[in-house]
Amino acid sequence: MKAAVYENPGPPTVLRYADVPDPVCGPDDVLIAVEAISIEGGDLINRRSTPQQSPWIVSPTRICSKLSPFTGSRAIASRIPRTVCSS
């Protein structure tokens, strides 16, 4: 998958669009296909300080998206709405 990432703290120019590993869907999980994210205040604070890992993936803190067809073995797909919003 693609994500906004950075290796070192700094101005917006440190951000780059890069390939990152696909998330793993656990048995109780539902995979959300993120179509767009907004970069929020917490992302700006994190980018200005030392990242916890490298590359640091800008998190989808406020997203509205459609579900992917992937659900964990114990997730009940029929009870999950097709469009979700996370905050």
PDB file of N, CA and C in Angstrom:
ATOM      1  N   MET A   1       0.839  -1.175   0.000  1.00  0.00           N
ATOM      2  CA  MET A   1       0.000   0.000   0.000  1.00  0.00           C
ATOM      3  C   MET A   1       0.883   1.237   0.000  1.00  0.00           C
ATOM      4  N   LYS A   2       0.292   2.376  -0.249  1.00  0.00           N
ATOM      5  CA  LYS A   2       1.002   3.658  -0.248  1.00  0.00           C
ATOM      6  C   LYS A   2       0.633   4.435   1.015  1.00  0.00           C
ATOM      7  N   ALA A   3       1.571   5.254   1.489  1.00  0.00           N
ATOM      8  CA  ALA A   3       1.317   6.074   2.668  1.00  0.00           C
ATOM      9  C   ALA A   3       2.223   7.296   2.643  1.00  0.00           C
ATOM     10  N   ALA A   4       1.809   8.330   3.366  1.00  0.00           N
ATOM     11  CA  ALA A   4       2.677   9.490   3.591  1.00  0.00           C
ATOM     12  C   ALA A   4       3.605   9.114   4.737  1.00  0.00           C
ATOM     13  N   VAL A   5       4.908   9.196   4.511  1.00  0.00           N
ATOM     14  CA  VAL A   5       5.891   8.798   5.521  1.00  0.00           C
ATOM     15  C   VAL A   5       7.004   9.840   5.621  1.00  0.00           C
ATOM     16  N   TYR A   6       7.767   9.766   6.713  1.00  0.00           N
ATOM     17  CA  TYR A   6       8.993  10.553   6.824  1.00  0.00           C
ATOM     18  C   TYR A   6       9.966   9.797   7.717  1.00  0.00           C
ATOM     19  N   GLU A   7      11.249   9.947   7.444  1.00  0.00           N
ATOM     20  CA  GLU A   7      12.291   9.281   8.223  1.00  0.00           C
ATOM     21  C   GLU A   7      12.863  10.171   9.319  1.00  0.00           C
ATOM     22  N   ASN A   8      12.853  11.467   9.096  1.00  0.00           N
ATOM     23  CA  ASN A   8      13.426  12.419  10.042  1.00  0.00           C
ATOM     24  C   ASN A   8      12.436  13.547  10.278  1.00  0.00           C
ATOM     25  N   PRO A   9      12.415  14.110  11.496  1.00  0.00           N
ATOM     26  CA  PRO A   9      11.521  15.234  11.755  1.00  0.00           C
ATOM     27  C   PRO A   9      11.919  16.447  10.931  1.00  0.00           C
ATOM     28  N   GLY A  10      10.950  17.330  10.701  1.00  0.00           N
ATOM     29  CA  GLY A  10      11.256  18.543   9.961  1.00  0.00           C
ATOM     30  C   GLY A  10      10.034  19.177   9.342  1.00  0.00           C
ATOM     31  N   PRO A  11      10.243  20.061   8.360  1.00  0.00           N
ATOM     32  CA  PRO A  11       9.150  20.773   7.697  1.00  0.00           C
ATOM     33  C   PRO A  11       8.367  19.832   6.780  1.00  0.00           C
ATOM     34  N   PRO A  12       7.294  20.321   6.166  1.00  0.00           N
ATOM     35  CA  PRO A  12       6.490  19.472   5.278  1.00  0.00           C
ATOM     36  C   PRO A  12       7.283  18.795   4.158  1.00  0.00           C
ATOM     37  N   THR A  13       8.417  19.357   3.793  1.00  0.00           N
ATOM     38  CA  THR A  13       9.206  18.765   2.706  1.00  0.00           C
ATOM     39  C   THR A  13       9.799  17.404   3.067  1.00  0.00           C
ATOM     40  N   VAL A  14       9.786  17.015   4.361  1.00  0.00           N
ATOM     41  CA  VAL A  14      10.305  15.695   4.726  1.00  0.00           C
ATOM     42  C   VAL A  14       9.306  14.586   4.386  1.00  0.00           C
ATOM     43  N   LEU A  15       8.045  14.959   4.155  1.00  0.00           N
ATOM     44  CA  LEU A  15       7.026  13.960   3.809  1.00  0.00           C
ATOM     45  C   LEU A  15       7.258  13.424   2.403  1.00  0.00           C
ATOM     46  N   ARG A  16       7.027  12.122   2.243  1.00  0.00           N
ATOM     47  CA  ARG A  16       7.070  11.532   0.904  1.00  0.00           C
ATOM     48  C   ARG A  16       5.998  10.454   0.815  1.00  0.00           C
ATOM     49  N   TYR A  17       5.570  10.173  -0.380  1.00  0.00           N
ATOM     50  CA  TYR A  17       4.561   9.164  -0.673  1.00  0.00           C
ATOM     51  C   TYR A  17       5.318   7.884  -0.994  1.00  0.00           C
ATOM     52  N   ALA A  18       5.127   6.819  -0.203  1.00  0.00           N
ATOM     53  CA  ALA A  18       5.965   5.636  -0.346  1.00  0.00           C
ATOM     54  C   ALA A  18       5.171   4.349  -0.173  1.00  0.00           C
ATOM     55  N   ASP A  19       5.761   3.260  -0.637  1.00  0.00           N
ATOM     56  CA  ASP A  19       5.202   1.928  -0.402  1.00  0.00           C
ATOM     57  C   ASP A  19       5.520   1.505   1.029  1.00  0.00           C
ATOM     58  N   VAL A  20       4.522   0.957   1.717  1.00  0.00           N
ATOM     59  CA  VAL A  20       4.702   0.397   3.057  1.00  0.00           C
ATOM     60  C   VAL A  20       4.026  -0.972   3.075  1.00  0.00           C
ATOM     61  N   PRO A  21       4.367  -1.834   4.035  1.00  0.00           N
ATOM     62  CA  PRO A  21       3.752  -3.164   4.076  1.00  0.00           C
ATOM     63  C   PRO A  21       2.233  -3.084   4.240  1.00  0.00           C
ATOM     64  N   ASP A  22       1.532  -3.994   3.583  1.00  0.00           N
ATOM     65  CA  ASP A  22       0.082  -4.083   3.743  1.00  0.00           C
ATOM     66  C   ASP A  22      -0.243  -4.492   5.174  1.00  0.00           C
ATOM     67  N   PRO A  23      -1.318  -3.956   5.748  1.00  0.00           N
ATOM     68  CA  PRO A  23      -1.704  -4.358   7.100  1.00  0.00           C
ATOM     69  C   PRO A  23      -2.189  -5.802   7.110  1.00  0.00           C
ATOM     70  N   VAL A  24      -2.045  -6.449   8.254  1.00  0.00           N
ATOM     71  CA  VAL A  24      -2.499  -7.828   8.416  1.00  0.00           C
ATOM     72  C   VAL A  24      -3.840  -7.796   9.131  1.00  0.00           C
ATOM     73  N   CYS A  25      -4.805  -8.516   8.600  1.00  0.00           N
ATOM     74  CA  CYS A  25      -6.147  -8.571   9.179  1.00  0.00           C
ATOM     75  C   CYS A  25      -6.208  -9.750  10.148  1.00  0.00           C
ATOM     76  N   GLY A  26      -6.285  -9.459  11.450  1.00  0.00           N
ATOM     77  CA  GLY A  26      -6.369 -10.500  12.471  1.00  0.00           C
ATOM     78  C   GLY A  26      -7.757 -11.112  12.524  1.00  0.00           C
ATOM     79  N   PRO A  27      -7.951 -12.168  13.311  1.00  0.00           N
ATOM     80  CA  PRO A  27      -9.221 -12.896  13.326  1.00  0.00           C
ATOM     81  C   PRO A  27     -10.416 -12.066  13.788  1.00  0.00           C
ATOM     82  N   ASP A  28     -10.203 -11.058  14.616  1.00  0.00           N
ATOM     83  CA  ASP A  28     -11.304 -10.215  15.100  1.00  0.00           C
ATOM     84  C   ASP A  28     -11.356  -8.865  14.395  1.00  0.00           C
ATOM     85  N   ASP A  29     -10.559  -8.687  13.361  1.00  0.00           N
ATOM     86  CA  ASP A  29     -10.403  -7.389  12.710  1.00  0.00           C
ATOM     87  C   ASP A  29     -11.214  -7.261  11.431  1.00  0.00           C
ATOM     88  N   VAL A  30     -11.398  -6.011  11.037  1.00  0.00           N
ATOM     89  CA  VAL A  30     -11.977  -5.663   9.744  1.00  0.00           C
ATOM     90  C   VAL A  30     -11.005  -4.684   9.110  1.00  0.00           C
ATOM     91  N   LEU A  31     -10.620  -4.936   7.877  1.00  0.00           N
ATOM     92  CA  LEU A  31      -9.673  -4.068   7.186  1.00  0.00           C
ATOM     93  C   LEU A  31     -10.435  -2.933   6.517  1.00  0.00           C
ATOM     94  N   ILE A  32     -10.028  -1.694   6.778  1.00  0.00           N
ATOM     95  CA  ILE A  32     -10.673  -0.520   6.198  1.00  0.00           C
ATOM     96  C   ILE A  32      -9.822  -0.024   5.038  1.00  0.00           C
ATOM     97  N   ALA A  33     -10.426   0.101   3.872  1.00  0.00           N
ATOM     98  CA  ALA A  33      -9.729   0.624   2.691  1.00  0.00           C
ATOM     99  C   ALA A  33      -9.789   2.145   2.759  1.00  0.00           C
ATOM    100  N   VAL A  34      -8.697   2.756   3.117  1.00  0.00           N
ATOM    101  CA  VAL A  34      -8.641   4.209   3.286  1.00  0.00           C
ATOM    102  C   VAL A  34      -8.486   4.859   1.924  1.00  0.00           C
ATOM    103  N   GLU A  35      -9.414   5.742   1.602  1.00  0.00           N
ATOM    104  CA  GLU A  35      -9.376   6.426   0.309  1.00  0.00           C
ATOM    105  C   GLU A  35      -8.699   7.784   0.402  1.00  0.00           C
ATOM    106  N   ALA A  36      -8.760   8.412   1.568  1.00  0.00           N
ATOM    107  CA  ALA A  36      -8.132   9.722   1.763  1.00  0.00           C
ATOM    108  C   ALA A  36      -7.981   9.960   3.259  1.00  0.00           C
ATOM    109  N   ILE A  37      -6.975  10.739   3.619  1.00  0.00           N
ATOM    110  CA  ILE A  37      -6.802  11.141   5.016  1.00  0.00           C
ATOM    111  C   ILE A  37      -6.572  12.643   5.065  1.00  0.00           C
ATOM    112  N   SER A  38      -6.718  13.196   6.247  1.00  0.00           N
ATOM    113  CA  SER A  38      -6.327  14.588   6.450  1.00  0.00           C
ATOM    114  C   SER A  38      -5.153  14.584   7.419  1.00  0.00           C
ATOM    115  N   ILE A  39      -4.225  15.475   7.208  1.00  0.00           N
ATOM    116  CA  ILE A  39      -3.102  15.600   8.130  1.00  0.00           C
ATOM    117  C   ILE A  39      -3.533  16.576   9.217  1.00  0.00           C
ATOM    118  N   GLU A  40      -3.524  16.095  10.452  1.00  0.00           N
ATOM    119  CA  GLU A  40      -4.074  16.834  11.584  1.00  0.00           C
ATOM    120  C   GLU A  40      -2.968  17.411  12.464  1.00  0.00           C
ATOM    121  N   GLY A  41      -3.374  18.138  13.491  1.00  0.00           N
ATOM    122  CA  GLY A  41      -2.435  18.775  14.404  1.00  0.00           C
ATOM    123  C   GLY A  41      -1.459  17.806  15.045  1.00  0.00           C
ATOM    124  N   GLY A  42      -1.946  16.635  15.453  1.00  0.00           N
ATOM    125  CA  GLY A  42      -1.061  15.634  16.051  1.00  0.00           C
ATOM    126  C   GLY A  42       0.010  15.172  15.085  1.00  0.00           C
ATOM    127  N   ASP A  43      -0.350  15.062  13.806  1.00  0.00           N
ATOM    128  CA  ASP A  43       0.637  14.683  12.790  1.00  0.00           C
ATOM    129  C   ASP A  43       1.714  15.758  12.666  1.00  0.00           C
ATOM    130  N   LEU A  44       1.305  17.022  12.745  1.00  0.00           N
ATOM    131  CA  LEU A  44       2.272  18.126  12.661  1.00  0.00           C
ATOM    132  C   LEU A  44       3.221  18.120  13.852  1.00  0.00           C
ATOM    133  N   ILE A  45       2.672  17.878  15.044  1.00  0.00           N
ATOM    134  CA  ILE A  45       3.509  17.815  16.249  1.00  0.00           C
ATOM    135  C   ILE A  45       4.496  16.657  16.139  1.00  0.00           C
ATOM    136  N   ASN A  46       4.009  15.482  15.726  1.00  0.00           N
ATOM    137  CA  ASN A  46       4.894  14.323  15.584  1.00  0.00           C
ATOM    138  C   ASN A  46       5.986  14.582  14.557  1.00  0.00           C
ATOM    139  N   ARG A  47       5.635  15.228  13.454  1.00  0.00           N
ATOM    140  CA  ARG A  47       6.619  15.473  12.402  1.00  0.00           C
ATOM    141  C   ARG A  47       7.703  16.438  12.873  1.00  0.00           C
ATOM    142  N   ARG A  48       7.357  17.324  13.798  1.00  0.00           N
ATOM    143  CA  ARG A  48       8.335  18.295  14.305  1.00  0.00           C
ATOM    144  C   ARG A  48       9.238  17.701  15.390  1.00  0.00           C
ATOM    145  N   SER A  49       8.870  16.532  15.922  1.00  0.00           N
ATOM    146  CA  SER A  49       9.685  15.903  16.962  1.00  0.00           C
ATOM    147  C   SER A  49      10.298  14.615  16.408  1.00  0.00           C
ATOM    148  N   THR A  50      10.927  13.850  17.252  1.00  0.00           N
ATOM    149  CA  THR A  50      11.573  12.620  16.806  1.00  0.00           C
ATOM    150  C   THR A  50      10.531  11.525  16.609  1.00  0.00           C
ATOM    151  N   PRO A  51      10.476  10.905  15.427  1.00  0.00           N
ATOM    152  CA  PRO A  51       9.510   9.830  15.205  1.00  0.00           C
ATOM    153  C   PRO A  51       9.841   8.597  16.041  1.00  0.00           C
ATOM    154  N   GLN A  52       8.816   7.811  16.361  1.00  0.00           N
ATOM    155  CA  GLN A  52       8.997   6.617  17.175  1.00  0.00           C
ATOM    156  C   GLN A  52       9.579   5.457  16.375  1.00  0.00           C
ATOM    157  N   GLN A  53       9.389   5.440  15.095  1.00  0.00           N
ATOM    158  CA  GLN A  53       9.898   4.376  14.234  1.00  0.00           C
ATOM    159  C   GLN A  53      10.268   4.992  12.906  1.00  0.00           C
ATOM    160  N   SER A  54      10.983   4.274  12.088  1.00  0.00           N
ATOM    161  CA  SER A  54      11.349   4.796  10.773  1.00  0.00           C
ATOM    162  C   SER A  54      11.060   3.739   9.724  1.00  0.00           C
ATOM    163  N   PRO A  55      10.343   4.063   8.669  1.00  0.00           N
ATOM    164  CA  PRO A  55       9.722   5.364   8.450  1.00  0.00           C
ATOM    165  C   PRO A  55       8.465   5.531   9.295  1.00  0.00           C
ATOM    166  N   TRP A  56       8.195   6.761   9.693  1.00  0.00           N
ATOM    167  CA  TRP A  56       6.976   7.089  10.431  1.00  0.00           C
ATOM    168  C   TRP A  56       5.850   7.233   9.424  1.00  0.00           C
ATOM    169  N   ILE A  57       4.777   6.484   9.620  1.00  0.00           N
ATOM    170  CA  ILE A  57       3.632   6.543   8.715  1.00  0.00           C
ATOM    171  C   ILE A  57       2.632   7.536   9.284  1.00  0.00           C
ATOM    172  N   VAL A  58       2.237   8.515   8.492  1.00  0.00           N
ATOM    173  CA  VAL A  58       1.235   9.490   8.922  1.00  0.00           C
ATOM    174  C   VAL A  58      -0.071   8.737   9.110  1.00  0.00           C
ATOM    175  N   SER A  59      -0.619   8.787  10.313  1.00  0.00           N
ATOM    176  CA  SER A  59      -1.778   7.956  10.647  1.00  0.00           C
ATOM    177  C   SER A  59      -3.078   8.553  10.136  1.00  0.00           C
ATOM    178  N   PRO A  60      -3.997   7.663   9.728  1.00  0.00           N
ATOM    179  CA  PRO A  60      -5.320   8.145   9.316  1.00  0.00           C
ATOM    180  C   PRO A  60      -6.170   8.419  10.543  1.00  0.00           C
ATOM    181  N   THR A  61      -5.929   9.533  11.223  1.00  0.00           N
ATOM    182  CA  THR A  61      -6.623   9.816  12.476  1.00  0.00           C
ATOM    183  C   THR A  61      -8.091  10.162  12.270  1.00  0.00           C
ATOM    184  N   ARG A  62      -8.409  10.787  11.182  1.00  0.00           N
ATOM    185  CA  ARG A  62      -9.802  11.100  10.871  1.00  0.00           C
ATOM    186  C   ARG A  62     -10.045  10.692   9.433  1.00  0.00           C
ATOM    187  N   ILE A  63     -10.721   9.584   9.294  1.00  0.00           N
ATOM    188  CA  ILE A  63     -10.945   9.062   7.951  1.00  0.00           C
ATOM    189  C   ILE A  63     -12.403   8.711   7.744  1.00  0.00           C
ATOM    190  N   CYS A  64     -12.841   8.797   6.540  1.00  0.00           N
ATOM    191  CA  CYS A  64     -14.118   8.246   6.124  1.00  0.00           C
ATOM    192  C   CYS A  64     -13.798   7.381   4.918  1.00  0.00           C
ATOM    193  N   SER A  65     -14.250   6.172   4.936  1.00  0.00           N
ATOM    194  CA  SER A  65     -13.805   5.258   3.910  1.00  0.00           C
ATOM    195  C   SER A  65     -14.783   4.120   3.726  1.00  0.00           C
ATOM    196  N   LYS A  66     -14.495   3.303   2.730  1.00  0.00           N
ATOM    197  CA  LYS A  66     -15.275   2.096   2.476  1.00  0.00           C
ATOM    198  C   LYS A  66     -14.510   0.904   3.015  1.00  0.00           C
ATOM    199  N   LEU A  67     -15.233  -0.117   3.417  1.00  0.00           N
ATOM    200  CA  LEU A  67     -14.578  -1.321   3.895  1.00  0.00           C
ATOM    201  C   LEU A  67     -14.034  -2.129   2.736  1.00  0.00           C
ATOM    202  N   SER A  68     -12.915  -2.770   2.959  1.00  0.00           N
ATOM    203  CA  SER A  68     -12.374  -3.691   1.966  1.00  0.00           C
ATOM    204  C   SER A  68     -13.115  -5.018   2.127  1.00  0.00           C
ATOM    205  N   PRO A  69     -12.904  -5.946   1.221  1.00  0.00           N
ATOM    206  CA  PRO A  69     -13.575  -7.243   1.354  1.00  0.00           C
ATOM    207  C   PRO A  69     -12.923  -8.148   2.392  1.00  0.00           C
ATOM    208  N   PHE A  70     -11.916  -7.670   3.112  1.00  0.00           N
ATOM    209  CA  PHE A  70     -11.197  -8.532   4.040  1.00  0.00           C
ATOM    210  C   PHE A  70     -11.685  -8.350   5.466  1.00  0.00           C
ATOM    211  N   THR A  71     -12.125  -9.438   6.068  1.00  0.00           N
ATOM    212  CA  THR A  71     -12.499  -9.439   7.472  1.00  0.00           C
ATOM    213  C   THR A  71     -11.844 -10.642   8.123  1.00  0.00           C
ATOM    214  N   GLY A  72     -11.591 -10.541   9.408  1.00  0.00           N
ATOM    215  CA  GLY A  72     -11.015 -11.657  10.141  1.00  0.00           C
ATOM    216  C   GLY A  72     -11.996 -12.808  10.242  1.00  0.00           C
ATOM    217  N   SER A  73     -11.499 -13.970  10.592  1.00  0.00           N
ATOM    218  CA  SER A  73     -12.321 -15.178  10.627  1.00  0.00           C
ATOM    219  C   SER A  73     -13.437 -15.102  11.658  1.00  0.00           C
ATOM    220  N   ARG A  74     -13.274 -14.294  12.714  1.00  0.00           N
ATOM    221  CA  ARG A  74     -14.317 -14.171  13.735  1.00  0.00           C
ATOM    222  C   ARG A  74     -15.154 -12.903  13.588  1.00  0.00           C
ATOM    223  N   ALA A  75     -14.832 -12.055  12.636  1.00  0.00           N
ATOM    224  CA  ALA A  75     -15.623 -10.839  12.407  1.00  0.00           C
ATOM    225  C   ALA A  75     -16.889 -11.212  11.648  1.00  0.00           C
ATOM    226  N   ILE A  76     -17.996 -10.637  12.030  1.00  0.00           N
ATOM    227  CA  ILE A  76     -19.277 -10.945  11.385  1.00  0.00           C
ATOM    228  C   ILE A  76     -19.529  -9.884  10.321  1.00  0.00           C
ATOM    229  N   ALA A  77     -19.173 -10.209   9.083  1.00  0.00           N
ATOM    230  CA  ALA A  77     -19.212  -9.237   7.984  1.00  0.00           C
ATOM    231  C   ALA A  77     -20.602  -8.663   7.753  1.00  0.00           C
ATOM    232  N   SER A  78     -21.657  -9.447   7.950  1.00  0.00           N
ATOM    233  CA  SER A  78     -23.011  -8.953   7.681  1.00  0.00           C
ATOM    234  C   SER A  78     -23.436  -7.871   8.668  1.00  0.00           C
ATOM    235  N   ARG A  79     -22.766  -7.735   9.787  1.00  0.00           N
ATOM    236  CA  ARG A  79     -23.117  -6.722  10.792  1.00  0.00           C
ATOM    237  C   ARG A  79     -22.288  -5.452  10.667  1.00  0.00           C
ATOM    238  N   ILE A  80     -21.402  -5.414   9.699  1.00  0.00           N
ATOM    239  CA  ILE A  80     -20.503  -4.277   9.539  1.00  0.00           C
ATOM    240  C   ILE A  80     -21.016  -3.394   8.407  1.00  0.00           C
ATOM    241  N   PRO A  81     -21.223  -2.078   8.645  1.00  0.00           N
ATOM    242  CA  PRO A  81     -21.686  -1.204   7.560  1.00  0.00           C
ATOM    243  C   PRO A  81     -20.640  -1.106   6.458  1.00  0.00           C
ATOM    244  N   ARG A  82     -21.070  -0.815   5.259  1.00  0.00           N
ATOM    245  CA  ARG A  82     -20.156  -0.746   4.112  1.00  0.00           C
ATOM    246  C   ARG A  82     -19.333   0.540   4.097  1.00  0.00           C
ATOM    247  N   THR A  83     -19.794   1.571   4.758  1.00  0.00           N
ATOM    248  CA  THR A  83     -19.039   2.820   4.852  1.00  0.00           C
ATOM    249  C   THR A  83     -18.874   3.153   6.329  1.00  0.00           C
ATOM    250  N   VAL A  84     -17.670   3.521   6.712  1.00  0.00           N
ATOM    251  CA  VAL A  84     -17.397   3.817   8.111  1.00  0.00           C
ATOM    252  C   VAL A  84     -16.652   5.140   8.221  1.00  0.00           C
ATOM    253  N   CYS A  85     -16.700   5.725   9.402  1.00  0.00           N
ATOM    254  CA  CYS A  85     -15.928   6.928   9.692  1.00  0.00           C
ATOM    255  C   CYS A  85     -15.164   6.658  10.975  1.00  0.00           C
ATOM    256  N   SER A  86     -13.899   6.975  10.988  1.00  0.00           N
ATOM    257  CA  SER A  86     -13.064   6.757  12.162  1.00  0.00           C
ATOM    258  C   SER A  86     -12.550   8.099  12.646  1.00  0.00           C
ATOM    259  N   SER A  87     -12.444   8.238  13.951  1.00  0.00           N
ATOM    260  CA  SER A  87     -11.851   9.462  14.491  1.00  0.00           C
ATOM    261  C   SER A  87     -11.025   9.133  15.704  1.00  0.00           C
TER     262      SER A  87
END
